[in-house]
Amino acid sequence: MDTSTALGEFLRNRRALLRPQDVGLSAADTRRRVPGLRREELALLAGVSVTYYTRLEQGQSVNASDGVLDAVARALRLDRDEQAHLRDLARPRKAPANRGSAPRPERVRPATRQLIAAMDRVPAVVLDRRNDVLAWNPLGHALLAGHLDPSGPDRPAERPNLTGLLFLDPHTRELYTHWESETKVALAALRLTVGRHPEDRRLAELVGHLAIHSPEFAALWARHPVRECTVGSKQFHHPLVGELDLAFESLRTSDGSDHRVLLYSAEPDSPSAAALDLLAGTLRG
């Protein structure tokens, strides 16, 4: 990933979203060739020189101080996730020395696999940073991808990718009641991950593949959304049990692997809880 290009795209995108009147500047000059603030206006708000800000936006300043980045973030009115993303892009990780070698397939710890297997009434999925499915319990598979081979995650070359399924798989498109909202959240989370791991070749390949094969992905990617998404709710229209309104939580494992356990639950005694029980019942035969 070219973080200098991504940094410029991000700054220009956020600068274009601000109007002069939004930040207390005169709106008398309406003859603007492009929307949003000019570079010199943003530099004025951030308290830096136009030359320095221009270099930052062009990816030519790799040693921006915390003070400068904080000032630019305030001027652009970035939220917490956007501020973290700005720092990731302005100070990218160095590629490892063995960058040319093929990365090893991700492996799930036996204890993690045992844990999700014990959750027979909770849909559970283990994901890596790219959203590749490393493991799932039977209910997690039945909820998210019952049309796929349940043993797929055991074969690294065939592992489902939840982001890829969301944009490219027609069954997954029909599964989510609010598919467009889901795509926006998923892509915004992927943007954050890409900013944190520009050295990840497989992550870059995933983005390239989706940009080529999904016009919706390409259009959203150009907007440079960023958002952490670890808790919330999702609405499903499941082909076997109908409507489900489930809470979800993504828990990061403590082994430094960047693996996450994605868990779903329903409100007790709700129609969704009954539907989830019904789905679990189909697995018991």
Tab-separated table of C-alpha atoms in Angstrom:
chain	number	residue	atom	x	y	z
A	1	MET	CA	0.000	0.000	0.000
A	2	ASP	CA	1.281	3.479	-0.905
A	3	THR	CA	0.577	5.334	2.321
A	4	SER	CA	1.773	8.666	0.923
A	5	THR	CA	-0.908	8.484	-1.766
A	6	ALA	CA	-3.513	7.365	0.773
A	7	LEU	CA	-2.569	10.232	3.098
A	8	GLY	CA	-3.063	12.792	0.335
A	9	GLU	CA	-6.382	11.255	-0.695
A	10	PHE	CA	-7.611	11.278	2.897
A	11	LEU	CA	-6.629	14.896	3.570
A	12	ARG	CA	-8.067	16.141	0.280
A	13	ASN	CA	-11.286	14.228	0.850
A	14	ARG	CA	-11.805	15.648	4.333
A	15	ARG	CA	-10.806	19.143	3.229
A	16	ALA	CA	-13.420	18.989	0.457
A	17	LEU	CA	-16.131	18.209	3.001
A	18	LEU	CA	-15.650	21.489	4.896
A	19	ARG	CA	-17.181	24.770	3.788
A	20	PRO	CA	-15.624	28.118	4.769
A	21	GLN	CA	-18.676	29.043	6.822
A	22	ASP	CA	-18.388	25.761	8.719
A	23	VAL	CA	-15.101	26.883	10.245
A	24	GLY	CA	-15.785	30.578	10.700
A	25	LEU	CA	-14.240	31.833	7.466
A	26	SER	CA	-15.840	34.283	5.069
A	27	ALA	CA	-18.063	32.685	2.426
A	28	ALA	CA	-18.046	35.811	0.260
A	29	ASP	CA	-15.799	34.242	-2.330
A	30	THR	CA	-18.110	31.850	-4.181
A	31	ARG	CA	-15.936	31.396	-7.278
A	32	ARG	CA	-14.398	28.128	-6.163
A	33	ARG	CA	-13.247	25.634	-8.731
A	34	VAL	CA	-13.491	22.763	-6.248
A	35	PRO	CA	-15.695	22.230	-3.185
A	36	GLY	CA	-14.466	22.657	0.346
A	37	LEU	CA	-11.599	24.582	1.884
A	38	ARG	CA	-8.536	25.654	-0.019
A	39	ARG	CA	-5.133	24.464	1.147
A	40	GLU	CA	-4.187	27.901	2.365
A	41	GLU	CA	-7.388	28.120	4.420
A	42	LEU	CA	-6.766	24.754	6.033
A	43	ALA	CA	-3.142	25.691	6.733
A	44	LEU	CA	-4.338	28.935	8.369
A	45	LEU	CA	-6.754	27.041	10.613
A	46	ALA	CA	-4.073	24.509	11.574
A	47	GLY	CA	-1.440	27.190	12.223
A	48	VAL	CA	1.098	25.801	9.758
A	49	SER	CA	2.585	27.225	6.596
A	50	VAL	CA	0.899	26.546	3.267
A	51	THR	CA	4.145	25.026	2.001
A	52	TYR	CA	4.341	22.603	4.920
A	53	TYR	CA	0.703	21.563	4.646
A	54	THR	CA	1.068	21.072	0.890
A	55	ARG	CA	4.035	18.784	1.467
A	56	LEU	CA	1.985	16.842	4.038
A	57	GLU	CA	-0.901	16.470	1.604
A	58	GLN	CA	1.506	15.310	-1.096
A	59	GLY	CA	2.997	12.680	1.208
A	60	GLN	CA	6.394	14.382	1.267
A	61	SER	CA	6.555	15.063	4.993
A	62	VAL	CA	7.122	11.834	6.920
A	63	ASN	CA	8.197	13.364	10.215
A	64	ALA	CA	5.178	15.461	11.145
A	65	SER	CA	5.094	16.107	14.879
A	66	ASP	CA	2.230	15.181	17.182
A	67	GLY	CA	1.423	18.870	17.483
A	68	VAL	CA	1.098	19.346	13.726
A	69	LEU	CA	-1.021	16.233	13.269
A	70	ASP	CA	-3.268	17.245	16.161
A	71	ALA	CA	-3.646	20.752	14.698
A	72	VAL	CA	-4.542	19.402	11.253
A	73	ALA	CA	-7.000	16.962	12.818
A	74	ARG	CA	-8.713	19.779	14.717
A	75	ALA	CA	-8.856	21.964	11.624
A	76	LEU	CA	-10.441	19.137	9.630
A	77	ARG	CA	-12.772	18.278	12.526
A	78	LEU	CA	-11.742	14.648	12.515
A	79	ASP	CA	-13.350	12.229	14.932
A	80	ARG	CA	-11.335	9.797	17.062
A	81	ASP	CA	-11.149	7.053	14.441
A	82	GLU	CA	-10.174	9.547	11.744
A	83	GLN	CA	-7.460	11.015	13.956
A	84	ALA	CA	-5.996	7.559	14.528
A	85	HIS	CA	-6.133	6.898	10.791
A	86	LEU	CA	-4.325	10.174	10.059
A	87	ARG	CA	-1.483	9.141	12.368
A	88	ASP	CA	-1.270	5.699	10.778
A	89	LEU	CA	-0.977	7.210	7.306
A	90	ALA	CA	1.457	9.954	8.345
A	91	ARG	CA	3.702	7.451	10.154
A	92	PRO	CA	3.410	4.150	8.284
A	93	ARG	CA	4.939	0.965	9.595
A	94	LYS	CA	8.164	-0.137	7.994
A	95	ALA	CA	7.920	-3.232	5.822
A	96	PRO	CA	9.601	-6.296	7.368
A	97	ALA	CA	12.974	-7.376	6.022
A	98	ASN	CA	11.540	-10.608	4.565
A	99	ARG	CA	8.815	-8.784	2.657
A	100	GLY	CA	9.403	-10.784	-0.525
A	101	SER	CA	8.678	-14.151	1.072
A	102	ALA	CA	5.186	-15.613	0.971
A	103	PRO	CA	3.289	-14.988	4.237
A	104	ARG	CA	2.473	-18.039	6.298
A	105	PRO	CA	-1.196	-19.061	6.553
A	106	GLU	CA	-2.930	-17.876	9.705
A	107	ARG	CA	-3.681	-20.541	12.312
A	108	VAL	CA	-6.262	-20.539	15.084
A	109	ARG	CA	-5.068	-21.468	18.547
A	110	PRO	CA	-6.579	-24.779	19.691
A	111	ALA	CA	-7.893	-23.059	22.825
A	112	THR	CA	-9.759	-20.502	20.710
A	113	ARG	CA	-11.235	-23.223	18.534
A	114	GLN	CA	-12.292	-25.152	21.645
A	115	LEU	CA	-13.898	-22.021	23.093
A	116	ILE	CA	-16.157	-21.294	20.124
A	117	ALA	CA	-17.065	-24.983	19.788
A	118	ALA	CA	-18.417	-24.874	23.342
A	119	MET	CA	-20.766	-22.010	22.430
A	120	ASP	CA	-23.508	-24.152	20.933
A	121	ARG	CA	-26.164	-21.420	21.303
A	122	VAL	CA	-23.987	-18.458	20.277
A	123	PRO	CA	-22.934	-17.856	16.654
A	124	ALA	CA	-19.153	-17.405	16.772
A	125	VAL	CA	-16.565	-16.732	14.069
A	126	VAL	CA	-12.791	-16.285	14.336
A	127	LEU	CA	-11.363	-13.728	11.891
A	128	ASP	CA	-7.929	-12.424	11.043
A	129	ARG	CA	-7.238	-8.757	10.337
A	130	ARG	CA	-8.285	-9.223	6.684
A	131	ASN	CA	-11.671	-10.680	7.714
A	132	ASP	CA	-10.697	-14.132	6.476
A	133	VAL	CA	-12.695	-16.762	8.380
A	134	LEU	CA	-10.193	-18.869	10.319
A	135	ALA	CA	-12.837	-20.904	12.157
A	136	TRP	CA	-16.525	-20.848	13.011
A	137	ASN	CA	-18.797	-22.914	15.150
A	138	PRO	CA	-21.788	-24.637	13.518
A	139	LEU	CA	-24.214	-21.865	14.475
A	140	GLY	CA	-21.874	-19.155	13.202
A	141	HIS	CA	-21.589	-20.960	9.884
A	142	ALA	CA	-25.356	-21.503	9.687
A	143	LEU	CA	-26.064	-17.845	10.407
A	144	LEU	CA	-23.577	-16.207	8.046
A	145	ALA	CA	-22.794	-18.678	5.282
A	146	GLY	CA	-24.871	-21.824	5.390
A	147	HIS	CA	-24.546	-22.108	1.598
A	148	LEU	CA	-20.769	-22.551	1.873
A	149	ASP	CA	-18.723	-25.606	2.812
A	150	PRO	CA	-18.400	-25.538	6.620
A	151	SER	CA	-14.864	-26.950	6.384
A	152	GLY	CA	-13.664	-24.110	4.111
A	153	PRO	CA	-11.809	-22.225	6.887
A	154	ASP	CA	-9.628	-25.299	7.460
A	155	ARG	CA	-8.115	-24.865	3.977
A	156	PRO	CA	-6.203	-21.547	3.780
A	157	ALA	CA	-6.603	-21.231	0.003
A	158	GLU	CA	-10.395	-21.586	0.255
A	159	ARG	CA	-11.149	-19.534	3.351
A	160	PRO	CA	-14.217	-17.302	3.025
A	161	ASN	CA	-13.647	-13.598	3.521
A	162	LEU	CA	-16.555	-11.794	5.157
A	163	THR	CA	-15.880	-8.512	3.361
A	164	GLY	CA	-15.539	-10.292	0.027
A	165	LEU	CA	-18.792	-12.183	0.607
A	166	LEU	CA	-20.573	-8.966	1.507
A	167	PHE	CA	-19.679	-7.270	-1.776
A	168	LEU	CA	-19.502	-10.185	-4.205
A	169	ASP	CA	-21.732	-13.017	-2.977
A	170	PRO	CA	-25.446	-12.771	-3.927
A	171	HIS	CA	-26.522	-14.964	-0.995
A	172	THR	CA	-24.790	-12.651	1.473
A	173	ARG	CA	-26.316	-9.598	-0.196
A	174	GLU	CA	-29.761	-11.060	0.437
A	175	LEU	CA	-28.886	-12.078	3.995
A	176	TYR	CA	-28.471	-8.531	5.320
A	177	THR	CA	-31.674	-6.517	5.641
A	178	HIS	CA	-29.734	-3.247	5.315
A	179	TRP	CA	-27.066	-4.357	2.870
A	180	GLU	CA	-25.921	-0.870	1.828
A	181	SER	CA	-25.389	0.187	5.438
A	182	GLU	CA	-23.434	-2.998	6.091
A	183	THR	CA	-21.113	-2.329	3.163
A	184	LYS	CA	-20.335	1.179	4.400
A	185	VAL	CA	-19.462	-0.032	7.886
A	186	ALA	CA	-17.385	-2.951	6.602
A	187	LEU	CA	-15.404	-0.820	4.178
A	188	ALA	CA	-14.783	1.903	6.768
A	189	ALA	CA	-13.350	-0.718	9.139
A	190	LEU	CA	-11.229	-2.149	6.325
A	191	ARG	CA	-9.806	1.336	5.626
A	192	LEU	CA	-8.639	1.600	9.229
A	193	THR	CA	-6.964	-1.803	9.009
A	194	VAL	CA	-5.219	-0.930	5.744
A	195	GLY	CA	-3.865	2.253	7.336
A	196	ARG	CA	-2.495	0.272	10.268
A	197	HIS	CA	-0.927	-2.444	8.118
A	198	PRO	CA	0.326	-0.983	4.811
A	199	GLU	CA	2.918	-3.770	4.663
A	200	ASP	CA	0.263	-6.522	4.458
A	201	ARG	CA	0.420	-7.844	0.895
A	202	ARG	CA	-2.646	-10.076	1.176
A	203	LEU	CA	-4.645	-7.136	2.514
A	204	ALA	CA	-3.613	-5.058	-0.509
A	205	GLU	CA	-4.584	-7.930	-2.809
A	206	LEU	CA	-8.026	-8.103	-1.187
A	207	VAL	CA	-8.604	-4.384	-1.754
A	208	GLY	CA	-7.461	-4.652	-5.367
A	209	HIS	CA	-9.677	-7.660	-6.030
A	210	LEU	CA	-12.753	-5.986	-4.580
A	211	ALA	CA	-12.088	-2.691	-6.372
A	212	ILE	CA	-11.931	-4.534	-9.704
A	213	HIS	CA	-14.938	-6.798	-9.215
A	214	SER	CA	-17.330	-4.587	-7.224
A	215	PRO	CA	-18.322	-1.129	-8.512
A	216	GLU	CA	-19.984	-0.466	-5.136
A	217	PHE	CA	-16.723	-1.168	-3.336
A	218	ALA	CA	-14.699	1.034	-5.709
A	219	ALA	CA	-17.108	3.954	-5.283
A	220	LEU	CA	-17.120	3.697	-1.489
A	221	TRP	CA	-13.343	3.246	-1.296
A	222	ALA	CA	-12.821	6.544	-3.122
A	223	ARG	CA	-14.689	8.362	-0.339
A	224	HIS	CA	-12.096	7.170	2.211
A	225	PRO	CA	-14.471	6.391	5.097
A	226	VAL	CA	-12.893	5.213	8.363
A	227	ARG	CA	-14.665	3.777	11.378
A	228	GLU	CA	-13.907	1.265	14.089
A	229	CYS	CA	-16.715	-1.257	14.410
A	230	THR	CA	-16.470	-3.614	17.385
A	231	VAL	CA	-20.013	-3.537	18.828
A	232	GLY	CA	-23.462	-2.878	17.455
A	233	SER	CA	-26.430	-4.647	15.938
A	234	LYS	CA	-27.175	-6.311	12.630
A	235	GLN	CA	-30.446	-7.230	10.991
A	236	PHE	CA	-30.698	-10.419	8.958
A	237	HIS	CA	-33.253	-11.945	6.635
A	238	HIS	CA	-32.200	-15.565	7.011
A	239	PRO	CA	-33.356	-18.053	4.370
A	240	LEU	CA	-34.274	-20.681	7.002
A	241	VAL	CA	-35.627	-18.774	10.012
A	242	GLY	CA	-36.570	-15.337	8.685
A	243	GLU	CA	-35.919	-12.033	10.452
A	244	LEU	CA	-33.190	-11.717	13.074
A	245	ASP	CA	-32.109	-8.625	15.002
A	246	LEU	CA	-28.849	-9.533	16.714
A	247	ALA	CA	-26.282	-7.701	18.808
A	248	PHE	CA	-22.665	-8.359	17.919
A	249	GLU	CA	-19.330	-7.862	19.624
A	250	SER	CA	-15.843	-8.340	18.212
A	251	LEU	CA	-13.294	-9.427	20.824
A	252	ARG	CA	-9.587	-9.331	20.059
A	253	THR	CA	-7.557	-12.299	21.253
A	254	SER	CA	-4.732	-11.679	23.722
A	255	ASP	CA	-1.981	-13.555	21.880
A	256	GLY	CA	-0.880	-10.657	19.645
A	257	SER	CA	-2.112	-12.409	16.502
A	258	ASP	CA	-4.632	-9.725	15.438
A	259	HIS	CA	-7.322	-12.415	15.503
A	260	ARG	CA	-10.846	-11.495	16.570
A	261	VAL	CA	-13.761	-13.561	17.835
A	262	LEU	CA	-17.041	-12.238	16.425
A	263	LEU	CA	-20.054	-13.157	18.587
A	264	TYR	CA	-23.779	-12.659	18.012
A	265	SER	CA	-26.619	-12.709	20.536
A	266	ALA	CA	-30.347	-12.014	20.673
A	267	GLU	CA	-32.418	-10.204	23.290
A	268	PRO	CA	-33.784	-12.842	25.718
A	269	ASP	CA	-37.366	-13.973	25.029
A	270	SER	CA	-37.481	-11.990	21.791
A	271	PRO	CA	-38.620	-13.220	18.361
A	272	SER	CA	-34.963	-13.118	17.318
A	273	ALA	CA	-34.014	-15.380	20.230
A	274	ALA	CA	-36.695	-17.831	19.151
A	275	ALA	CA	-35.450	-17.701	15.558
A	276	LEU	CA	-31.859	-18.281	16.693
A	277	ASP	CA	-32.987	-21.267	18.780
A	278	LEU	CA	-34.822	-22.586	15.736
A	279	LEU	CA	-31.660	-22.255	13.635
A	280	ALA	CA	-29.678	-24.084	16.317
A	281	GLY	CA	-32.350	-26.795	16.304
A	282	THR	CA	-31.849	-27.420	12.597
A	283	LEU	CA	-28.220	-28.278	13.337
A	284	ARG	CA	-29.198	-30.905	15.897
A	285	GLY	CA	-31.285	-32.592	13.231
